Structures are given as C-alpha cells and as structure tokens.
Tab-separated table of C-alpha atoms and ligand atoms in Angstrom:
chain	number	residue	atom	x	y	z
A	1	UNK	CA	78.055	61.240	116.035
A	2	UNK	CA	81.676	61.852	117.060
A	3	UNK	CA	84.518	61.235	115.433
A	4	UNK	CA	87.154	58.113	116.101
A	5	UNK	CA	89.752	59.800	118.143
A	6	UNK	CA	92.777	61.041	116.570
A	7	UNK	CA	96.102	63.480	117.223
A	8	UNK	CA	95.439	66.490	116.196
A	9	UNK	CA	98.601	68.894	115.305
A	10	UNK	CA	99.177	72.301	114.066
A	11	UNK	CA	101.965	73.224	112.894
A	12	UNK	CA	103.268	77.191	112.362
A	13	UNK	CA	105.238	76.386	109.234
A	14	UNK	CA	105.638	74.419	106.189
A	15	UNK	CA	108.225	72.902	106.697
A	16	UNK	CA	107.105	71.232	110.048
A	17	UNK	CA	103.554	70.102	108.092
A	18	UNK	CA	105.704	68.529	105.708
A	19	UNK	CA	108.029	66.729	108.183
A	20	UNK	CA	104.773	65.641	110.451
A	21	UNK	CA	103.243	64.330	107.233
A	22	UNK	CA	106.529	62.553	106.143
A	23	UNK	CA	106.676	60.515	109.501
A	24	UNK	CA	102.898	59.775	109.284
A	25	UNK	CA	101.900	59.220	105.814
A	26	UNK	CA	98.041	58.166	106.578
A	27	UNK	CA	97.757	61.961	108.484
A	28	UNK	CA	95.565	63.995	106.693
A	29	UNK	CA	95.675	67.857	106.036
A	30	UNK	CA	92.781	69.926	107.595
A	31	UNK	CA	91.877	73.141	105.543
A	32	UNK	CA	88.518	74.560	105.988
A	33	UNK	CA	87.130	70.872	107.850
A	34	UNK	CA	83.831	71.487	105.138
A	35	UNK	CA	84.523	67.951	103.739
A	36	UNK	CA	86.845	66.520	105.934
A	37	UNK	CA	84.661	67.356	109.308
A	38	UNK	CA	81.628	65.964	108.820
A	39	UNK	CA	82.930	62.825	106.883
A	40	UNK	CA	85.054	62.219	110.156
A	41	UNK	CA	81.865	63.407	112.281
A	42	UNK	CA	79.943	60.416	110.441
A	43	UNK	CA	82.948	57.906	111.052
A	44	UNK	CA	82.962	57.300	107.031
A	45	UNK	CA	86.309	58.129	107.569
A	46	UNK	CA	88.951	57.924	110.424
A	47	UNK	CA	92.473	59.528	110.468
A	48	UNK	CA	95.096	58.660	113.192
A	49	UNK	CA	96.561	62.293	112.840
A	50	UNK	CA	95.053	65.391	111.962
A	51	UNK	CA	97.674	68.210	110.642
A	52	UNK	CA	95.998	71.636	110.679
A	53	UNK	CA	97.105	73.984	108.425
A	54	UNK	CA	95.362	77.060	109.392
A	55	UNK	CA	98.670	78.153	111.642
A	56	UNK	CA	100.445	78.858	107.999
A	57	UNK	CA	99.052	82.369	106.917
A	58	UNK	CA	101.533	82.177	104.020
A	59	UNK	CA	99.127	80.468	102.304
A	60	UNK	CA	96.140	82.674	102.523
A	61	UNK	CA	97.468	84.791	99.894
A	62	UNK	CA	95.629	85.616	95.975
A	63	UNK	CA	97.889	86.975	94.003
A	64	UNK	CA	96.654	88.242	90.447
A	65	UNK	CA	99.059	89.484	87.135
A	66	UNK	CA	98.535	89.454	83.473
A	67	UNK	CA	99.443	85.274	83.460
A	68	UNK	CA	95.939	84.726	85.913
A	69	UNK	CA	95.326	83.846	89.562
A	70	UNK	CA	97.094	82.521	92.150
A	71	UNK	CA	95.463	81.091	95.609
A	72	UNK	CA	96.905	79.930	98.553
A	73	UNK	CA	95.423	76.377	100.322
A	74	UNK	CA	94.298	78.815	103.197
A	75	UNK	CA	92.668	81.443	100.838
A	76	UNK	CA	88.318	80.629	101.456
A	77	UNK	CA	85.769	80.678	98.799
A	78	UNK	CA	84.677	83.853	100.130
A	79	UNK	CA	87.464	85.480	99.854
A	80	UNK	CA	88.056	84.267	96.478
A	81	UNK	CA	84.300	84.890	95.259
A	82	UNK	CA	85.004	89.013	96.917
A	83	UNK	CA	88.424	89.296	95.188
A	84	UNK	CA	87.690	91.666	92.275
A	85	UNK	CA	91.131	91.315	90.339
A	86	UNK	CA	91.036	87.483	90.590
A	87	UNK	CA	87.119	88.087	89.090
A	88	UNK	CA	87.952	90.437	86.462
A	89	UNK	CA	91.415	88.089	85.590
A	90	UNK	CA	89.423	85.141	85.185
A	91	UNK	CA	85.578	85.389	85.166
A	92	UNK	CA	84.916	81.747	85.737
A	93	UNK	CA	86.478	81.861	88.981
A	94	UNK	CA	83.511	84.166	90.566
A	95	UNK	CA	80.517	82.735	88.383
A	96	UNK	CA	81.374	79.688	89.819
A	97	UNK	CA	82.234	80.344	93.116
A	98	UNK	CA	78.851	82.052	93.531
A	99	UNK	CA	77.058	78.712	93.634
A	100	UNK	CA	79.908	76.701	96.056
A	101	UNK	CA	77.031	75.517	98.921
A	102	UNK	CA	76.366	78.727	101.367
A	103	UNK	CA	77.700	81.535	102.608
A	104	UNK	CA	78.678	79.939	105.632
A	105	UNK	CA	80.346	77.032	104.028
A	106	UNK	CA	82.283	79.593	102.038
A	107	UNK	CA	83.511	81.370	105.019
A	108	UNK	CA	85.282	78.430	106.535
A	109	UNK	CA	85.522	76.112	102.841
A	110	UNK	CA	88.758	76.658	100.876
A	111	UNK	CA	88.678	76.746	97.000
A	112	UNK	CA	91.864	74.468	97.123
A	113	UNK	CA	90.223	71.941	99.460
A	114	UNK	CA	87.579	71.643	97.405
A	115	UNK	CA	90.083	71.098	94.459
A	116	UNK	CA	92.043	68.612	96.745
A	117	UNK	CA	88.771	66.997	97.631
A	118	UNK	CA	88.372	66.274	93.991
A	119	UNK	CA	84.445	65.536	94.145
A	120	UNK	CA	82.807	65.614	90.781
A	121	UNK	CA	80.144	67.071	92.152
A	122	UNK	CA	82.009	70.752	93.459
A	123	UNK	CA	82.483	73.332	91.017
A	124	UNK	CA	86.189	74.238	91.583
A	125	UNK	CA	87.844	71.071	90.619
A	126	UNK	CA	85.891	71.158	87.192
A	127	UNK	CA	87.027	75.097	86.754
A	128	UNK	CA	90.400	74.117	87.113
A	129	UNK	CA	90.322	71.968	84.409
A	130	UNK	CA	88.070	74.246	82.764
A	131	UNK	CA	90.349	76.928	82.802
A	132	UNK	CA	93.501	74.461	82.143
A	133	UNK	CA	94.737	75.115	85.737
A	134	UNK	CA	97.581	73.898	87.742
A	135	UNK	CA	97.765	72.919	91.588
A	136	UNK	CA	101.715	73.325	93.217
A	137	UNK	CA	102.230	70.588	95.786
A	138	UNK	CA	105.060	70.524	98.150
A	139	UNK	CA	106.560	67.763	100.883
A	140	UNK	CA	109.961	67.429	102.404
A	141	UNK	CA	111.368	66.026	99.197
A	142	UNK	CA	110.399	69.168	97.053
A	143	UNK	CA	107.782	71.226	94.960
A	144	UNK	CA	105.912	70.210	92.217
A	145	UNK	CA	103.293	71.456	89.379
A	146	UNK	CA	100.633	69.265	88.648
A	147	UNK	CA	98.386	69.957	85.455
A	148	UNK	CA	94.869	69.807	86.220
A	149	UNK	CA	94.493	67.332	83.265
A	150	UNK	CA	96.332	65.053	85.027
A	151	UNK	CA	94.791	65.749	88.581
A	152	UNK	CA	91.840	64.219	88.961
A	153	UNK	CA	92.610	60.198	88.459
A	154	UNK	CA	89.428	58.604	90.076
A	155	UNK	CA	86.114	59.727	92.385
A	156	UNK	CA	87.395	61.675	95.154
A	157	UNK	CA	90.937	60.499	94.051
A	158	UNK	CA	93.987	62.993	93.055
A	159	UNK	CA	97.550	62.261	91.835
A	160	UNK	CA	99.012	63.554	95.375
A	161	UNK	CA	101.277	61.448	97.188
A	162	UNK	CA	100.268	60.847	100.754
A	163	UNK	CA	103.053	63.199	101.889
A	164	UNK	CA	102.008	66.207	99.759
A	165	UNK	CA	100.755	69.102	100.569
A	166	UNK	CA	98.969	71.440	98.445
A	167	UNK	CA	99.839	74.499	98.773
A	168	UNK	CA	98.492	76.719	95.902
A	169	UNK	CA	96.493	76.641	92.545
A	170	UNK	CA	96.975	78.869	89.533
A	171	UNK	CA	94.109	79.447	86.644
A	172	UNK	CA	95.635	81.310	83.374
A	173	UNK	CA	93.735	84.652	83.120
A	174	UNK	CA	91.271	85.001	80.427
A	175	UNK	CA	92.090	84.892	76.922
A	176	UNK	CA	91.424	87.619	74.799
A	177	UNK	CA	88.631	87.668	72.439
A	178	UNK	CA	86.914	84.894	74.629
A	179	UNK	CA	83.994	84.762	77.197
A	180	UNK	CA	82.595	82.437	80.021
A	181	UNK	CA	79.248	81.155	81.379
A	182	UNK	CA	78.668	79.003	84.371
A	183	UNK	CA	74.825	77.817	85.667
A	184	UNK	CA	73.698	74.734	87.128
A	185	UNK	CA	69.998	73.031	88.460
A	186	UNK	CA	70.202	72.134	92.106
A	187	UNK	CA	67.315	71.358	94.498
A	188	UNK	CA	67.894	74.826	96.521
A	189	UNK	CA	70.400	78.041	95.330
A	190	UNK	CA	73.928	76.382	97.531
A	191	UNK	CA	73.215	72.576	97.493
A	192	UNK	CA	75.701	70.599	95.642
A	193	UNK	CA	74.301	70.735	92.064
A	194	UNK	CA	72.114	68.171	89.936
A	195	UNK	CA	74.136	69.012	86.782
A	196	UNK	CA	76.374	72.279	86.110
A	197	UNK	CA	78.175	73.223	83.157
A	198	UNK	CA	80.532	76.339	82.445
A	199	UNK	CA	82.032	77.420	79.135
A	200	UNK	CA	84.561	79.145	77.759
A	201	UNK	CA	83.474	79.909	74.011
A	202	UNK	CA	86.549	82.051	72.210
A	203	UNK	CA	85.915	84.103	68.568
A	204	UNK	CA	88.058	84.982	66.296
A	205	UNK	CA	88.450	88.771	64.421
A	206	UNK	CA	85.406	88.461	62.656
A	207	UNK	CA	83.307	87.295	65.893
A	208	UNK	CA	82.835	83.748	64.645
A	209	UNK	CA	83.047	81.005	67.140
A	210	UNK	CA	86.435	79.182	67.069
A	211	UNK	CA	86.968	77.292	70.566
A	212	UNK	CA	84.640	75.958	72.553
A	213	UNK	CA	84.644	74.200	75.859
A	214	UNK	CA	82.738	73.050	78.053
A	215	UNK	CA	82.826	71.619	81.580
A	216	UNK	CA	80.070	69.464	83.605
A	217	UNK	CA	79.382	69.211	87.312
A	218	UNK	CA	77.632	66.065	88.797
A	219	UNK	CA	77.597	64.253	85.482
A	220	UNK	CA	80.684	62.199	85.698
A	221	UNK	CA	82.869	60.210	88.198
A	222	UNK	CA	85.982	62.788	87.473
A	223	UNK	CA	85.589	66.334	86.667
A	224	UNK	CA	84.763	66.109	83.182
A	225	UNK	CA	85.736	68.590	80.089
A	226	UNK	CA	84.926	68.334	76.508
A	227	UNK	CA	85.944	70.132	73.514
A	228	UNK	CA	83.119	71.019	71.552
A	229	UNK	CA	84.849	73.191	68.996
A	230	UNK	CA	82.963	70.434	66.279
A	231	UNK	CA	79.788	71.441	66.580
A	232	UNK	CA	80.388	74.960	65.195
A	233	UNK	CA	81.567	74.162	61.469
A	234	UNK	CA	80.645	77.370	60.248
A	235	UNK	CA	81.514	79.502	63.626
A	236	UNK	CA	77.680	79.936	64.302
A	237	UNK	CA	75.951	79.189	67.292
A	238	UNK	CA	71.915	78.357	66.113
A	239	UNK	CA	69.612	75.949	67.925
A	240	UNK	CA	70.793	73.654	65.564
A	241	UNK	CA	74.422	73.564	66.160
A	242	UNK	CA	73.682	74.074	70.198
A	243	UNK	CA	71.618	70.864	69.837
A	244	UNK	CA	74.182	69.202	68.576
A	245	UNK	CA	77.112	70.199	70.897
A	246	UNK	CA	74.616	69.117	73.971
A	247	UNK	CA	74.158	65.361	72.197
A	248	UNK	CA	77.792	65.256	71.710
A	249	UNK	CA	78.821	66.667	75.827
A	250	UNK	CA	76.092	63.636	77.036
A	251	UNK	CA	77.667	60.833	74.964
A	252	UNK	CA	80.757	61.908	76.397
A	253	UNK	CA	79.366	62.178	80.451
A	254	UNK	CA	78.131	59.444	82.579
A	255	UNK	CA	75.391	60.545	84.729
A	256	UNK	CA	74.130	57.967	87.416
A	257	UNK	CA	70.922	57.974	89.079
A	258	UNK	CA	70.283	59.058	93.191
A	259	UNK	CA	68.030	59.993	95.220
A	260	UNK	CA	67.747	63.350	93.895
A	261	UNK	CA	67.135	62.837	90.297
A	262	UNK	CA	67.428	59.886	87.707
A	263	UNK	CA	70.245	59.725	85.307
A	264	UNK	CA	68.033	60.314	81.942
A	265	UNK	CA	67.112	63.791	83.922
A	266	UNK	CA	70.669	64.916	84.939
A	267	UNK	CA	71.197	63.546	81.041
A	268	UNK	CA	68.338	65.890	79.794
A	269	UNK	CA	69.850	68.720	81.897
A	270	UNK	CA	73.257	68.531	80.590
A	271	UNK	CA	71.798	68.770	77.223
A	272	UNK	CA	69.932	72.016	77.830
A	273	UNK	CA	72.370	73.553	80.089
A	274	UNK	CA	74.882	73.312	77.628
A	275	UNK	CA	73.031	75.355	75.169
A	276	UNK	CA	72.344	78.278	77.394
A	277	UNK	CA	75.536	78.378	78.644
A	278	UNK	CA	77.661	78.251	75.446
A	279	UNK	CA	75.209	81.083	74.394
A	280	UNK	CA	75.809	82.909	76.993
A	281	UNK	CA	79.363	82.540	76.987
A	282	UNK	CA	79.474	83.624	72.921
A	283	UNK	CA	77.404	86.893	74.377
A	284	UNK	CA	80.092	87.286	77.279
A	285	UNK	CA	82.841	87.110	74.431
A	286	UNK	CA	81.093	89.848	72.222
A	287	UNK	CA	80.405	91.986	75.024
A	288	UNK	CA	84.047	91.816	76.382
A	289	UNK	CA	85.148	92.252	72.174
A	290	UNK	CA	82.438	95.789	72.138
A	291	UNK	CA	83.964	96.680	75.571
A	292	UNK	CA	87.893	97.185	74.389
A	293	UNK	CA	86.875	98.601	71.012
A	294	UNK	CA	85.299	101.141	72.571
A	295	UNK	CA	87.857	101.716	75.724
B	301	LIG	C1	76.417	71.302	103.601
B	301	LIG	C2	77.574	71.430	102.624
B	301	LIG	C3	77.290	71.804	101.314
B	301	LIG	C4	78.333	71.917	100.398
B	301	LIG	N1	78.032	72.273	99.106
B	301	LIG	C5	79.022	72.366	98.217
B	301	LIG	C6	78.758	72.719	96.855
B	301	LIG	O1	77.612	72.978	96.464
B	301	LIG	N2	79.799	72.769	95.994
B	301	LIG	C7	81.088	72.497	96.393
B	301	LIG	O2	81.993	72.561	95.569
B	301	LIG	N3	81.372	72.188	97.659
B	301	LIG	C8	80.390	72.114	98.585
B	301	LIG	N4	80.699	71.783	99.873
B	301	LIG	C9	82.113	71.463	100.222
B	301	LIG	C10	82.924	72.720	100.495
B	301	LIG	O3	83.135	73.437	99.302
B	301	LIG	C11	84.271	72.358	101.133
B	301	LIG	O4	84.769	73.492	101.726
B	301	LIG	C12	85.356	71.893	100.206
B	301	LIG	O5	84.948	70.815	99.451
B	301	LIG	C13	86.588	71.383	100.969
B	301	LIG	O6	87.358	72.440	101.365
B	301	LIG	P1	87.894	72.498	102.854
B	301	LIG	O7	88.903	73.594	102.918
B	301	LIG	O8	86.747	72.572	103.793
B	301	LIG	O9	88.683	71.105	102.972
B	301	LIG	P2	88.741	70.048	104.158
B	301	LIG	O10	87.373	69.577	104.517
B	301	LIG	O11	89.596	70.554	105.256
B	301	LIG	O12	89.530	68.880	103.387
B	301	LIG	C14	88.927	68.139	102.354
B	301	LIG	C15	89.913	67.068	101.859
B	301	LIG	O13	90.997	67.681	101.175
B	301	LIG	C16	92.238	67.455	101.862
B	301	LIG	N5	92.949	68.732	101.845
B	301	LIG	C17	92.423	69.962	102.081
B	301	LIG	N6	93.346	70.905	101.883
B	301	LIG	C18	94.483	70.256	101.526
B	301	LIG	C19	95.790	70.698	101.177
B	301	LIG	N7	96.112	72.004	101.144
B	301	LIG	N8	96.720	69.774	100.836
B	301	LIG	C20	96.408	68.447	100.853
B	301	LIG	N9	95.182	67.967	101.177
B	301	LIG	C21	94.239	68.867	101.508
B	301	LIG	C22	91.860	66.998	103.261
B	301	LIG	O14	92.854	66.197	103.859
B	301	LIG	C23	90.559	66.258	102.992
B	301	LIG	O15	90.832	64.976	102.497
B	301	LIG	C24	79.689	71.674	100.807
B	301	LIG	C25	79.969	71.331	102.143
B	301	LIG	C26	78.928	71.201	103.047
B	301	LIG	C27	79.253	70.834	104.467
C-alpha cells in the first residue's frame, strides 16, 4: 500500500522545524521513517505534513564525559551500538542496542525515535528509564528536560507537546561499583522481543548486593522498571532470593497474550529472565570491581 498523501518538508535548521511545526501542530517529525514509514505505508496512520529532520546534522552528534552520554535525534542505532566511549560510559546502551531489529533497521532507525516512539516493546525507551535518563525537547517557545520517569504516559504515548521536537537524550554514565545485563527471547535474533529484561545490580565495599533494578521489554503497556533491591535482605543473590525478585517483577508487569506467545509464557519468561540477568549483572559488577583494583 501507499501512503495518504501528505506535504512533505525539510527544513536545514531548527529553528525553521520548530516554526513549521508551530503553524501545523498535527505535522509529524520524520527521523529514521523505521516506525513512522511503514505505519504511514499501511494507512494506520495519516499525517497532513511530514517535517524531515535529516537536513539538521547538528543533531547527529554523541557526545560522551564523566556525567554519561549524550545523542542527538539524528544519531542511528548503529552508530550508537559502534560508539566505544558511549559503550564503555554506559554498558547498557550497547547490550541493548545489539538486539534493536537488524542491521539494516539500525542503519536508517534512530535510538531517539525509538525513544520518541515510546513502544513498550523497543529496548531504548525501557534503557532510558533504566538508566534514569532524560530526553531535551525544544519548539519555538523554548527547551526543556524531560525525566524519563515522567516520559512515557501511555502505549505509544509521550509527554511531548505536538510542537516539540526532540532533539537529544542523555543516560548518566555508569555508577561505580555497579554492573549491567540485558537479554531477551524473541522468535528470531532482531525481531521485536517476546520479553526482555536488563539490570543494573550495584554492590557495596564488601561486594554485597545493595541496588537492584530491573527493566522489562514487551511485558507492559509503558516501559516498565522495578526496584528489586527487597529481594536481597542479606546482599546475596541464591536461587532463592532470584526466585523471589522474578515473582515480585511479574506481579508488578502486565503481559497480554498475541499471536506470538500467551501471556502466562511471556509471564514465565520474565520470571526466568530476570534471574539470569540480575546474575549476570552482579558478575558484570565484580568483574568491573577486580578490573580497577587491579588497574
Ligand atoms: C521490521 C522492523 C523491526 C524492528 N524491530 C525493532 C526491535 O526489535 N526493537 C526496537 O526497539 N525497534 C525495532 N524497530 C523500530 C526501529 O527501532 C525504529 O527505528 C525506531 O522505533 C524509530 O526510530 P526512527 O528514527 O525510525 O523514527 P521514525 O519512524 O522516523 O519516527 C517514529 C515516531 O517518532 C516520532 N519522532 C521521531 N523522531 C522524533 C524527534 N526527534 N522529535 C519528535 N518526534 C520524533 C515520529 O514523528 C514518529 O511518530 C523495528 C522496525 C522495523 C521496521
């Protein structure tokens, strides 16, 4: 199918996107066209204008310092996922990034789209609030931060106004003494994901578990992340206590059932995803903690 016809602009700098999108507040902003394309393509969606950003190479940059990561709305999954600084900065970025649909997808997808797009079931908008992230918004009437916690408000619904624009996301860098895990279950290696979970599990001196969060793809309406510091009374992660913090992240979710799996299964693999990720994320922290005592 073709899409319903529509105007289709592209501006060469901010400031005329913002304007365009001030006088027609039911445009929409074309990034990488990985969402927005084929919904339009299908005509379950129809836009009167079309504002394409990709004339504003401003905001293709990644910028990376002690504080984390910074990513223009231009800057692709790809070139994300290759960016060793952002990578080493904040771990979570890459391991997730790795499983964002295919390497052709990535080429063209943005990580900020996909964040803008605000689909439970993509990985980025669930690292963001993962990783306690902020997007930075603009239109004509200013700039603004918004906290990833306060982001996501509904499916496929964010907090932007309808003449917003965003135009970069920041994830905080790493803290020390913690480590990260990401892995998910989807029919084929690239296809949106059946249930993913990453975690961010942080020790203390003595390498006893003192934070621990985790966040799930697929399993909810809105990206969801749960604290599951609880579970660890006595800072040790046993097949006891991992049991436990996967009963507690399900009653918490709200998988539904589709065509590709039932909601009891995407249940059952939240529960033992979560295990082998916090694990693994408790092994990432210890073998960051052996890393710097020895450098
Ligand atoms: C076959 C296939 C498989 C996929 N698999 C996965 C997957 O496994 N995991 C995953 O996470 N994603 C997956 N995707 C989606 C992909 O990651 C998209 O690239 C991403 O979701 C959207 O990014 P984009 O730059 O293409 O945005 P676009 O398609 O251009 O835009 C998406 C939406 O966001 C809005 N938007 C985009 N940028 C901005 C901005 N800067 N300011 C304001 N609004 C903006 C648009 O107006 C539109 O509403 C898949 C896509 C396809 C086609």
């Amino acid at each position: 199918m073709k899409p319903a016809p529509f105007t289709y602009r592209r501006p060469t700098s901010l400031t005329e996107a913002l304007d365009l999108l001030a006088q027609e507040p039911e445009a929409k902003v074309l990034a990488g066209g990985q969402s927005l394309v084929p919904l339009l393509s299908m005509r379950l969606s129809s836009v009167p204008v079309l504002i394409d950003i990709n004339g504003l190479p401003d905001l293709a940059r990644v910028t990376v310092d002690d504080s984390g990561v910074r990513f223009g709305a231009l800057v692709r999954h790809s070139d994300l996922l290759a960016h060793e600084g952002a990578a080493a900065a904040q771990p979570l970025l890459a391991a997730a990034l790795r499983h964002v649909a295919h390497p052709t997808i990535r080429n063209r997808g943005t990580t900020v789209g996909s964040i803008v797009h605000a689909d439970a079931s993509g990985e980025m908008p669930m690292i963001l609030r993962l990783a306690d992230g902020t997007l930075t918004v603009a239109s004509s009437r200013g700039r603004r931060e918004i906290a990833a916690r306060d982001l996501f408000v509904g499916p496929l619904e964010t907090s932007l106004a309808a003449d917003e624009i965003a135009v970069e996301a920041f994830v905080p860098a790493l803290p020390a003494g913690s480590g990260v895990a990401f892995d998910e279950v989807a029919r084929r290696h690239g296809d949106y994901a059946l249930c993913g979970v990453g975690a961010v599990v942080a020790l203390d001196g003595a390498g006893s578990v003192e934070h621990v969060r985790a966040g799930y793809v697929s399993v909810s309406e809105t990206p969801a992340v749960v604290d599951l510091t609880e579970c660890f009374p006595d800072g040790e992660m046993t097949a006891r206590t991992l049991a436990a913090a996967g009963e507690m992240a399900v009653g918490q979710l709200d998988p539904e059932s589709d065509i590709h799996g039932t909601a009891d299964y995407r249940a059952q693999l939240a529960r033992a995803l979560t295990a082998r990720v916090l694990k693994a994320a408790q092994d990432d922290a210890r073998a960051r903690a052996a890393q710097k005592v020895s450098s």
